[in-house]
Amino acid sequence: MSDMLQIEVKVNGAQRLIDVAVHHTLLDVLRDDLELTGTKECCVVGECGACTVLVDGRAMNSCLMLAVEVDGSEVTTVEGLATDGRLSPLQEAFLDAGAAQCGFCISGQLMAAHALLSRIPHPTVEEVNEGLAGNLCRCAGYEQITQAVLMAAEGGDR
Amino acid sequence: MMRADSTGVGASAQRVGGYGRVTGLQQYLADIRLPDVLHVKLVTLDCARAKIRSIDTTAAKQVPGVRLVMTAADLPQPVPRFGPQFQDRPILADRETKYHGEPIAAVAAETKDAAEEAAELVQVEHEVLSGGVFSVADALNPASPLVCDPALRPDDPLADTNTRREHRFGWGDVEAAPADLVVENSYEFPMVTHFAIEPHGFMAAPDGNGIAVWSTIQHPYLLQKMIGQILDLPLAKVRVFAPDPGGGFGGKQNPKLEPLLAFMALRTGRPVRLILTLDETFQAVRRSSAEVRVRTGFKNDGTLVFEDFEANFLAGAYIDIADRVVSKGSYLAAGPYRVPAVRILARTLLSHLPPSTAFRGFGIPQVTWARESNLDEGARVLGIDRLELRLRNLAHRGEEFVPGDTPADGNWKETVQKAADLIGWGTPLPPGRGRGLAIGVKSGPTTGLSYSTVRLLADGSVLVYSGTSDMGQGARTVFAQVASEELGIPLERISVVMGDTSVVPYDQQTSASRSSVLMGNAVLRACRSIQAQLQALAARLYDIDEAEIEVRKGLVRLPDRTIPMVEVLEAGLGRLGGELTGHGEMRKDAVPDHPLGGTAAFFEFNCTAIELEVDPETGHINIVRHVTVSDVGRALNPIQVAGQDDGAAIMGLGHTIMEHIILDEEGRIRNIGAIDYRIPTSLDLPQELVSASIENADGPGPYGVKGISEGALLAVSPAVAAAVTEATGLIIRDLPLTPQRVWEAMRDSAKEAG
């Protein structure tokens, strides 16, 4: 049996006490222990961005963090973007712009975009492309994703 | 004219399934949790080609939680083999590995950790075999070892070579064709991988006296058939679940590890689950690299006299669908032009490399790279404008540009002219820039069979059943739009059911940009069957002759009044409720004597035009403007068409300027995974990307639609390379045009000049 540790973490607004294997990544724990499967697994080396989540408001590759590292932190996943079943303006903009094709990268794109707009509420195209450069989309819907982020920014508060 | 503001045809309706994709609720295969599931990990060797002497599973079995370590010895003997073209792929490596990453054994355990730990402990005593076949030259060398056991190729005259098949196509007499100029060159196209962001995944579970299989597959019904054959089960006892794939691009067309999982599920009596790592997908799917030699004969005025191709495609150790890629791709090598004499020789070569398979464009990008680049070279020598040379030779609508096949099915000149206009062809170029323009054409499906069932429920909402896999192309959305258009029901009241072979009627496959046309017609016909039933219902209810009743877009028109369809439905169904069910079938039959087994259902025609500049210090290509124009017949959903065309264009830039698999001398992939194999990111885009469609409603699909999704990738490479030539004077015939390759070419040319 592997070593376990208990961590305390706020996930999508709810305080949780979780026993985690010390060698498991935040991604493992989100998907396998908490069954929050909206966060996706692809490259597991921090290059594709499919597993992007917010840790204390910062966009992080959850495949590169051990779960024990988020002890005492606040984690937001894609499941935490909508409130009371109402989509966030960013999610709405992704739908309106046709930004989600196969959709597998979209959770990560949304979280990276969310972090970007928190830092830069009204980004330029270049700033969006720079801010999302760590999130691969093989459908290559980059034009639509960028447009969605700009639309959400224009729409004001998120 | 149809309404662009509705949710019907021609509307940029929101993606059906979009909500799940922006909330994380969409269940991709890896998100499905089967109770009591065992986790599977594959065992592989760190070499391409090895003789397996023995496998010791003792230590692996002692890891707590391990329930099964399966090797070839645990399978029926001889080890069953399967494949969509040849039954050549063993379920697990059979006495010999033939490529780096070929699975030798598989562990099933209670946890992923235990499976991974045990897989490391499987001891494989093996002898690395030298002299593997890793290149076209190796494959053509008679001294090379044979990749495929000749015993698996009975009655095959090529069985003692590494040529799996040779294909010869053509017409006219190339030797006798009187050319003023002959241009002859060789072009190389790189080995690239699909890199869907969702890695392939598979699950299997005993299901009564049959089996259930889950796969990220594009062809669930082919998988059902293969599993049935391998396990000797009737189709009705093989249930395939095919959740929407997270990107396919051809790599997920054909069965791969599902048969192994099926055996493991039956052996353990439990559900089993295998999600590949991204690195493992590099060893599972790729595009065939190719070396294409082309001789093009011109008259002085630029008229094409002949085209002569020799194309060598490097497939893998097992063929998968690669040989079909070679035949179908090379068949159209001469392109959309009027050419009096054409000779094509194409070879599918075996190698000790991971299997190559279908990949967006299906063999066409390789031959297009060679043909279009050679046309440019001819134009330069003859002093003719490159656009003008193409327009002079381009087939007109209705012209049989490949004798005996479907005639040109579009006003293709319009497409080319639009691309030229959008790039500003003929206008002055800023210093240091170059432009290129190239044409790609690809056959749609040559055969096909799609069924759809549409159920109009008692409250006027609709269920559409379709066996298509929606992997991002947006099939659900366009089928819902067809139903919305025909039945006058808003999209919110329509659900599209896919991905379960026990529930959804048969569809041949999701490939060759077929679904809008073939499945689209099946859905259309199912809806029209419902309209006919409503007509009969209304005739009975209101005692009017059927011929006097018209049903269109949700309205039932009687001679004296118009009634909403739902009212007729409710009245007709009565107190017990019920529903109307329509069935639709769309068939594209085979043509027995045709070299490909059937004519093209339609052509995907695209013209790509590029303006770029090259950094003289680094060789980096900066694409200033990328124009892609596709003849789509009719855009059922313009925003989805633009998304697919943008995506294909950028994917084309991938193999044109950055992507290539690099092998070491032992046939191992050196740049495996996301760190060392780069695909385009948001920072690798053209400064401006313009996707445009030509819509003449002249396709065979609903409302005149043609297939899309591959066209915008076909001609990217030659358009970019031609622009590099104009910008720098350099002619480069190998892809990708990485900064290193371009910089070296600049350096060499400067040396020569100096």
PDB file of N, CA and C in Angstrom, chain B residues 582-656:
ATOM      1  N   GLY B 582     -39.855   6.953 -38.264  1.00  0.00           N
ATOM      2  CA  GLY B 582     -39.436   6.935 -39.669  1.00  0.00           C
ATOM      3  C   GLY B 582     -38.064   6.309 -39.807  1.00  0.00           C
ATOM      4  N   HIS B 583     -37.901   5.563 -40.889  1.00  0.00           N
ATOM      5  CA  HIS B 583     -36.591   4.967 -41.161  1.00  0.00           C
ATOM      6  C   HIS B 583     -36.043   5.536 -42.458  1.00  0.00           C
ATOM      7  N   GLY B 584     -34.761   5.784 -42.470  1.00  0.00           N
ATOM      8  CA  GLY B 584     -34.124   6.278 -43.683  1.00  0.00           C
ATOM      9  C   GLY B 584     -32.883   5.476 -43.984  1.00  0.00           C
ATOM     10  N   GLU B 585     -32.641   5.244 -45.252  1.00  0.00           N
ATOM     11  CA  GLU B 585     -31.461   4.481 -45.669  1.00  0.00           C
ATOM     12  C   GLU B 585     -30.770   5.236 -46.784  1.00  0.00           C
ATOM     13  N   MET B 586     -29.459   5.309 -46.728  1.00  0.00           N
ATOM     14  CA  MET B 586     -28.701   5.909 -47.826  1.00  0.00           C
ATOM     15  C   MET B 586     -27.555   4.979 -48.186  1.00  0.00           C
ATOM     16  N   ARG B 587     -27.499   4.645 -49.439  1.00  0.00           N
ATOM     17  CA  ARG B 587     -26.573   3.620 -49.891  1.00  0.00           C
ATOM     18  C   ARG B 587     -25.739   4.188 -51.030  1.00  0.00           C
ATOM     19  N   LYS B 588     -24.462   3.925 -50.994  1.00  0.00           N
ATOM     20  CA  LYS B 588     -23.602   4.227 -52.148  1.00  0.00           C
ATOM     21  C   LYS B 588     -22.984   2.908 -52.526  1.00  0.00           C
ATOM     22  N   ASP B 589     -23.493   2.354 -53.614  1.00  0.00           N
ATOM     23  CA  ASP B 589     -23.127   0.988 -53.961  1.00  0.00           C
ATOM     24  C   ASP B 589     -21.732   0.893 -54.562  1.00  0.00           C
ATOM     25  N   ALA B 590     -21.161  -0.283 -54.409  1.00  0.00           N
ATOM     26  CA  ALA B 590     -19.868  -0.574 -55.010  1.00  0.00           C
ATOM     27  C   ALA B 590     -20.031  -0.706 -56.526  1.00  0.00           C
ATOM     28  N   VAL B 591     -18.926  -0.475 -57.228  1.00  0.00           N
ATOM     29  CA  VAL B 591     -18.870  -0.711 -58.676  1.00  0.00           C
ATOM     30  C   VAL B 591     -17.797  -1.776 -58.877  1.00  0.00           C
ATOM     31  N   PRO B 592     -18.202  -2.976 -59.234  1.00  0.00           N
ATOM     32  CA  PRO B 592     -17.277  -4.116 -59.187  1.00  0.00           C
ATOM     33  C   PRO B 592     -15.971  -3.908 -59.962  1.00  0.00           C
ATOM     34  N   ASP B 593     -16.020  -3.308 -61.148  1.00  0.00           N
ATOM     35  CA  ASP B 593     -14.797  -3.217 -61.948  1.00  0.00           C
ATOM     36  C   ASP B 593     -13.996  -1.958 -61.671  1.00  0.00           C
ATOM     37  N   HIS B 594     -14.466  -1.142 -60.779  1.00  0.00           N
ATOM     38  CA  HIS B 594     -13.773   0.125 -60.533  1.00  0.00           C
ATOM     39  C   HIS B 594     -12.481  -0.123 -59.757  1.00  0.00           C
ATOM     40  N   PRO B 595     -11.392   0.563 -60.125  1.00  0.00           N
ATOM     41  CA  PRO B 595     -10.112   0.309 -59.427  1.00  0.00           C
ATOM     42  C   PRO B 595     -10.180   0.513 -57.909  1.00  0.00           C
ATOM     43  N   LEU B 596     -11.077   1.393 -57.463  1.00  0.00           N
ATOM     44  CA  LEU B 596     -11.206   1.610 -56.014  1.00  0.00           C
ATOM     45  C   LEU B 596     -12.431   0.912 -55.443  1.00  0.00           C
ATOM     46  N   GLY B 597     -13.137   0.194 -56.271  1.00  0.00           N
ATOM     47  CA  GLY B 597     -14.334  -0.492 -55.780  1.00  0.00           C
ATOM     48  C   GLY B 597     -15.585   0.354 -55.868  1.00  0.00           C
ATOM     49  N   GLY B 598     -15.441   1.604 -56.251  1.00  0.00           N
ATOM     50  CA  GLY B 598     -16.609   2.472 -56.387  1.00  0.00           C
ATOM     51  C   GLY B 598     -16.174   3.867 -56.809  1.00  0.00           C
ATOM     52  N   THR B 599     -17.092   4.600 -57.393  1.00  0.00           N
ATOM     53  CA  THR B 599     -16.786   5.964 -57.826  1.00  0.00           C
ATOM     54  C   THR B 599     -16.896   6.914 -56.629  1.00  0.00           C
ATOM     55  N   ALA B 600     -16.388   8.114 -56.792  1.00  0.00           N
ATOM     56  CA  ALA B 600     -16.441   9.106 -55.712  1.00  0.00           C
ATOM     57  C   ALA B 600     -17.876   9.595 -55.531  1.00  0.00           C
ATOM     58  N   ALA B 601     -18.347   9.602 -54.276  1.00  0.00           N
ATOM     59  CA  ALA B 601     -19.690  10.131 -54.000  1.00  0.00           C
ATOM     60  C   ALA B 601     -19.739  11.634 -54.269  1.00  0.00           C
ATOM     61  N   PHE B 602     -18.611  12.267 -54.056  1.00  0.00           N
ATOM     62  CA  PHE B 602     -18.444  13.709 -54.318  1.00  0.00           C
ATOM     63  C   PHE B 602     -16.954  13.976 -54.216  1.00  0.00           C
ATOM     64  N   PHE B 603     -16.545  15.180 -54.581  1.00  0.00           N
ATOM     65  CA  PHE B 603     -15.148  15.556 -54.381  1.00  0.00           C
ATOM     66  C   PHE B 603     -15.063  16.668 -53.350  1.00  0.00           C
ATOM     67  N   GLU B 604     -14.041  16.559 -52.507  1.00  0.00           N
ATOM     68  CA  GLU B 604     -13.702  17.695 -51.650  1.00  0.00           C
ATOM     69  C   GLU B 604     -12.671  18.488 -52.419  1.00  0.00           C
ATOM     70  N   PHE B 605     -13.031  19.709 -52.754  1.00  0.00           N
ATOM     71  CA  PHE B 605     -12.155  20.541 -53.574  1.00  0.00           C
ATOM     72  C   PHE B 605     -11.769  21.777 -52.786  1.00  0.00           C
ATOM     73  N   ASN B 606     -10.477  22.068 -52.762  1.00  0.00           N
ATOM     74  CA  ASN B 606     -10.001  23.209 -51.972  1.00  0.00           C
ATOM     75  C   ASN B 606      -8.875  23.925 -52.699  1.00  0.00           C
ATOM     76  N   CYS B 607      -8.857  25.220 -52.538  1.00  0.00           N
ATOM     77  CA  CYS B 607      -7.693  25.990 -52.981  1.00  0.00           C
ATOM     78  C   CYS B 607      -7.152  26.768 -51.783  1.00  0.00           C
ATOM     79  N   THR B 608      -5.854  26.616 -51.550  1.00  0.00           N
ATOM     80  CA  THR B 608      -5.188  27.289 -50.437  1.00  0.00           C
ATOM     81  C   THR B 608      -4.182  28.286 -50.991  1.00  0.00           C
ATOM     82  N   ALA B 609      -4.210  29.488 -50.439  1.00  0.00           N
ATOM     83  CA  ALA B 609      -3.271  30.522 -50.894  1.00  0.00           C
ATOM     84  C   ALA B 609      -2.606  31.150 -49.672  1.00  0.00           C
ATOM     85  N   ILE B 610      -1.330  31.377 -49.797  1.00  0.00           N
ATOM     86  CA  ILE B 610      -0.508  31.791 -48.653  1.00  0.00           C
ATOM     87  C   ILE B 610       0.316  33.027 -49.026  1.00  0.00           C
ATOM     88  N   GLU B 611       0.431  33.936 -48.072  1.00  0.00           N
ATOM     89  CA  GLU B 611       1.441  34.986 -48.191  1.00  0.00           C
ATOM     90  C   GLU B 611       2.293  34.935 -46.929  1.00  0.00           C
ATOM     91  N   LEU B 612       3.597  34.939 -47.109  1.00  0.00           N
ATOM     92  CA  LEU B 612       4.472  34.776 -45.944  1.00  0.00           C
ATOM     93  C   LEU B 612       5.766  35.535 -46.117  1.00  0.00           C
ATOM     94  N   GLU B 613       6.510  35.599 -45.032  1.00  0.00           N
ATOM     95  CA  GLU B 613       7.880  36.097 -45.102  1.00  0.00           C
ATOM     96  C   GLU B 613       8.766  35.140 -44.308  1.00  0.00           C
ATOM     97  N   VAL B 614      10.044  35.130 -44.666  1.00  0.00           N
ATOM     98  CA  VAL B 614      10.996  34.225 -44.025  1.00  0.00           C
ATOM     99  C   VAL B 614      12.050  35.068 -43.318  1.00  0.00           C
ATOM    100  N   ASP B 615      12.276  34.754 -42.053  1.00  0.00           N
ATOM    101  CA  ASP B 615      13.289  35.478 -41.284  1.00  0.00           C
ATOM    102  C   ASP B 615      14.672  35.049 -41.781  1.00  0.00           C
ATOM    103  N   PRO B 616      15.423  35.964 -42.381  1.00  0.00           N
ATOM    104  CA  PRO B 616      16.716  35.555 -42.956  1.00  0.00           C
ATOM    105  C   PRO B 616      17.715  35.112 -41.891  1.00  0.00           C
ATOM    106  N   GLU B 617      17.519  35.526 -40.654  1.00  0.00           N
ATOM    107  CA  GLU B 617      18.455  35.162 -39.592  1.00  0.00           C
ATOM    108  C   GLU B 617      18.183  33.767 -39.037  1.00  0.00           C
ATOM    109  N   THR B 618      16.906  33.386 -38.973  1.00  0.00           N
ATOM    110  CA  THR B 618      16.558  32.135 -38.287  1.00  0.00           C
ATOM    111  C   THR B 618      15.920  31.091 -39.189  1.00  0.00           C
ATOM    112  N   GLY B 619      15.456  31.482 -40.364  1.00  0.00           N
ATOM    113  CA  GLY B 619      14.730  30.546 -41.224  1.00  0.00           C
ATOM    114  C   GLY B 619      13.285  30.353 -40.823  1.00  0.00           C
ATOM    115  N   HIS B 620      12.846  31.105 -39.845  1.00  0.00           N
ATOM    116  CA  HIS B 620      11.472  30.975 -39.370  1.00  0.00           C
ATOM    117  C   HIS B 620      10.491  31.542 -40.403  1.00  0.00           C
ATOM    118  N   ILE B 621       9.431  30.782 -40.659  1.00  0.00           N
ATOM    119  CA  ILE B 621       8.398  31.218 -41.609  1.00  0.00           C
ATOM    120  C   ILE B 621       7.308  31.951 -40.847  1.00  0.00           C
ATOM    121  N   ASN B 622       7.024  33.147 -41.267  1.00  0.00           N
ATOM    122  CA  ASN B 622       5.931  33.921 -40.678  1.00  0.00           C
ATOM    123  C   ASN B 622       4.807  34.009 -41.701  1.00  0.00           C
ATOM    124  N   ILE B 623       3.727  33.312 -41.431  1.00  0.00           N
ATOM    125  CA  ILE B 623       2.612  33.315 -42.379  1.00  0.00           C
ATOM    126  C   ILE B 623       1.758  34.545 -42.129  1.00  0.00           C
ATOM    127  N   VAL B 624       1.761  35.425 -43.084  1.00  0.00           N
ATOM    128  CA  VAL B 624       1.069  36.702 -42.945  1.00  0.00           C
ATOM    129  C   VAL B 624      -0.419  36.509 -43.205  1.00  0.00           C
ATOM    130  N   ARG B 625      -0.717  35.722 -44.215  1.00  0.00           N
ATOM    131  CA  ARG B 625      -2.121  35.516 -44.569  1.00  0.00           C
ATOM    132  C   ARG B 625      -2.279  34.104 -45.117  1.00  0.00           C
ATOM    133  N   HIS B 626      -3.274  33.399 -44.597  1.00  0.00           N
ATOM    134  CA  HIS B 626      -3.550  32.027 -45.041  1.00  0.00           C
ATOM    135  C   HIS B 626      -5.010  31.993 -45.479  1.00  0.00           C
ATOM    136  N   VAL B 627      -5.208  31.763 -46.754  1.00  0.00           N
ATOM    137  CA  VAL B 627      -6.566  31.729 -47.302  1.00  0.00           C
ATOM    138  C   VAL B 627      -6.903  30.288 -47.666  1.00  0.00           C
ATOM    139  N   THR B 628      -8.033  29.818 -47.219  1.00  0.00           N
ATOM    140  CA  THR B 628      -8.461  28.476 -47.615  1.00  0.00           C
ATOM    141  C   THR B 628      -9.906  28.553 -48.080  1.00  0.00           C
ATOM    142  N   VAL B 629     -10.134  28.110 -49.310  1.00  0.00           N
ATOM    143  CA  VAL B 629     -11.492  28.164 -49.872  1.00  0.00           C
ATOM    144  C   VAL B 629     -11.904  26.751 -50.262  1.00  0.00           C
ATOM    145  N   SER B 630     -13.031  26.307 -49.744  1.00  0.00           N
ATOM    146  CA  SER B 630     -13.506  24.953 -50.008  1.00  0.00           C
ATOM    147  C   SER B 630     -14.863  25.002 -50.698  1.00  0.00           C
ATOM    148  N   ASP B 631     -15.031  24.114 -51.665  1.00  0.00           N
ATOM    149  CA  ASP B 631     -16.337  23.961 -52.308  1.00  0.00           C
ATOM    150  C   ASP B 631     -17.154  23.000 -51.451  1.00  0.00           C
ATOM    151  N   VAL B 632     -18.062  23.529 -50.655  1.00  0.00           N
ATOM    152  CA  VAL B 632     -18.789  22.703 -49.687  1.00  0.00           C
ATOM    153  C   VAL B 632     -20.200  22.348 -50.161  1.00  0.00           C
ATOM    154  N   GLY B 633     -20.568  22.822 -51.351  1.00  0.00           N
ATOM    155  CA  GLY B 633     -21.937  22.567 -51.822  1.00  0.00           C
ATOM    156  C   GLY B 633     -22.920  23.472 -51.109  1.00  0.00           C
ATOM    157  N   ARG B 634     -23.047  23.220 -49.830  1.00  0.00           N
ATOM    158  CA  ARG B 634     -23.939  24.016 -48.999  1.00  0.00           C
ATOM    159  C   ARG B 634     -23.426  23.902 -47.565  1.00  0.00           C
ATOM    160  N   ALA B 635     -23.310  25.017 -46.883  1.00  0.00           N
ATOM    161  CA  ALA B 635     -22.871  24.976 -45.489  1.00  0.00           C
ATOM    162  C   ALA B 635     -24.095  24.765 -44.606  1.00  0.00           C
ATOM    163  N   LEU B 636     -24.269  23.548 -44.097  1.00  0.00           N
ATOM    164  CA  LEU B 636     -25.428  23.275 -43.232  1.00  0.00           C
ATOM    165  C   LEU B 636     -25.344  24.117 -41.977  1.00  0.00           C
ATOM    166  N   ASN B 637     -24.109  24.328 -41.484  1.00  0.00           N
ATOM    167  CA  ASN B 637     -23.893  25.146 -40.289  1.00  0.00           C
ATOM    168  C   ASN B 637     -22.594  25.921 -40.500  1.00  0.00           C
ATOM    169  N   PRO B 638     -22.693  27.161 -40.963  1.00  0.00           N
ATOM    170  CA  PRO B 638     -21.490  27.900 -41.381  1.00  0.00           C
ATOM    171  C   PRO B 638     -20.418  27.999 -40.303  1.00  0.00           C
ATOM    172  N   ILE B 639     -20.801  28.152 -39.044  1.00  0.00           N
ATOM    173  CA  ILE B 639     -19.765  28.315 -38.015  1.00  0.00           C
ATOM    174  C   ILE B 639     -19.004  26.998 -37.825  1.00  0.00           C
ATOM    175  N   GLN B 640     -19.702  25.882 -37.991  1.00  0.00           N
ATOM    176  CA  GLN B 640     -19.010  24.592 -37.890  1.00  0.00           C
ATOM    177  C   GLN B 640     -18.125  24.349 -39.114  1.00  0.00           C
ATOM    178  N   VAL B 641     -18.587  24.777 -40.273  1.00  0.00           N
ATOM    179  CA  VAL B 641     -17.761  24.632 -41.478  1.00  0.00           C
ATOM    180  C   VAL B 641     -16.476  25.430 -41.307  1.00  0.00           C
ATOM    181  N   ALA B 642     -16.613  26.667 -40.823  1.00  0.00           N
ATOM    182  CA  ALA B 642     -15.420  27.500 -40.624  1.00  0.00           C
ATOM    183  C   ALA B 642     -14.490  26.849 -39.599  1.00  0.00           C
ATOM    184  N   GLY B 643     -15.062  26.280 -38.547  1.00  0.00           N
ATOM    185  CA  GLY B 643     -14.238  25.629 -37.520  1.00  0.00           C
ATOM    186  C   GLY B 643     -13.461  24.456 -38.095  1.00  0.00           C
ATOM    187  N   GLN B 644     -14.125  23.658 -38.918  1.00  0.00           N
ATOM    188  CA  GLN B 644     -13.447  22.512 -39.517  1.00  0.00           C
ATOM    189  C   GLN B 644     -12.389  22.958 -40.518  1.00  0.00           C
ATOM    190  N   ASP B 645     -12.694  23.976 -41.317  1.00  0.00           N
ATOM    191  CA  ASP B 645     -11.719  24.438 -42.315  1.00  0.00           C
ATOM    192  C   ASP B 645     -10.520  25.098 -41.644  1.00  0.00           C
ATOM    193  N   ASP B 646     -10.777  25.926 -40.640  1.00  0.00           N
ATOM    194  CA  ASP B 646      -9.661  26.521 -39.890  1.00  0.00           C
ATOM    195  C   ASP B 646      -8.783  25.413 -39.316  1.00  0.00           C
ATOM    196  N   GLY B 647      -9.434  24.434 -38.714  1.00  0.00           N
ATOM    197  CA  GLY B 647      -8.693  23.368 -38.051  1.00  0.00           C
ATOM    198  C   GLY B 647      -7.875  22.545 -39.020  1.00  0.00           C
ATOM    199  N   ALA B 648      -8.459  22.245 -40.174  1.00  0.00           N
ATOM    200  CA  ALA B 648      -7.723  21.478 -41.184  1.00  0.00           C
ATOM    201  C   ALA B 648      -6.550  22.292 -41.706  1.00  0.00           C
ATOM    202  N   ALA B 649      -6.767  23.581 -41.888  1.00  0.00           N
ATOM    203  CA  ALA B 649      -5.697  24.448 -42.394  1.00  0.00           C
ATOM    204  C   ALA B 649      -4.524  24.466 -41.415  1.00  0.00           C
ATOM    205  N   ILE B 650      -4.835  24.609 -40.139  1.00  0.00           N
ATOM    206  CA  ILE B 650      -3.769  24.697 -39.135  1.00  0.00           C
ATOM    207  C   ILE B 650      -3.087  23.337 -38.967  1.00  0.00           C
ATOM    208  N   MET B 651      -3.874  22.264 -39.031  1.00  0.00           N
ATOM    209  CA  MET B 651      -3.258  20.938 -38.971  1.00  0.00           C
ATOM    210  C   MET B 651      -2.311  20.753 -40.158  1.00  0.00           C
ATOM    211  N   GLY B 652      -2.718  21.281 -41.319  1.00  0.00           N
ATOM    212  CA  GLY B 652      -1.847  21.226 -42.502  1.00  0.00           C
ATOM    213  C   GLY B 652      -0.561  22.010 -42.279  1.00  0.00           C
ATOM    214  N   LEU B 653      -0.668  23.140 -41.593  1.00  0.00           N
ATOM    215  CA  LEU B 653       0.553  23.895 -41.265  1.00  0.00           C
ATOM    216  C   LEU B 653       1.451  23.068 -40.355  1.00  0.00           C
ATOM    217  N   GLY B 654       0.843  22.225 -39.522  1.00  0.00           N
ATOM    218  CA  GLY B 654       1.629  21.366 -38.635  1.00  0.00           C
ATOM    219  C   GLY B 654       2.630  20.533 -39.417  1.00  0.00           C
ATOM    220  N   HIS B 655       2.162  19.727 -40.364  1.00  0.00           N
ATOM    221  CA  HIS B 655       3.114  18.870 -41.088  1.00  0.00           C
ATOM    222  C   HIS B 655       3.930  19.662 -42.107  1.00  0.00           C
ATOM    223  N   THR B 656       3.502  20.891 -42.385  1.00  0.00           N
ATOM    224  CA  THR B 656       4.240  21.697 -43.357  1.00  0.00           C
ATOM    225  C   THR B 656       5.430  22.410 -42.730  1.00  0.00           C
TER     226      THR B 656
END
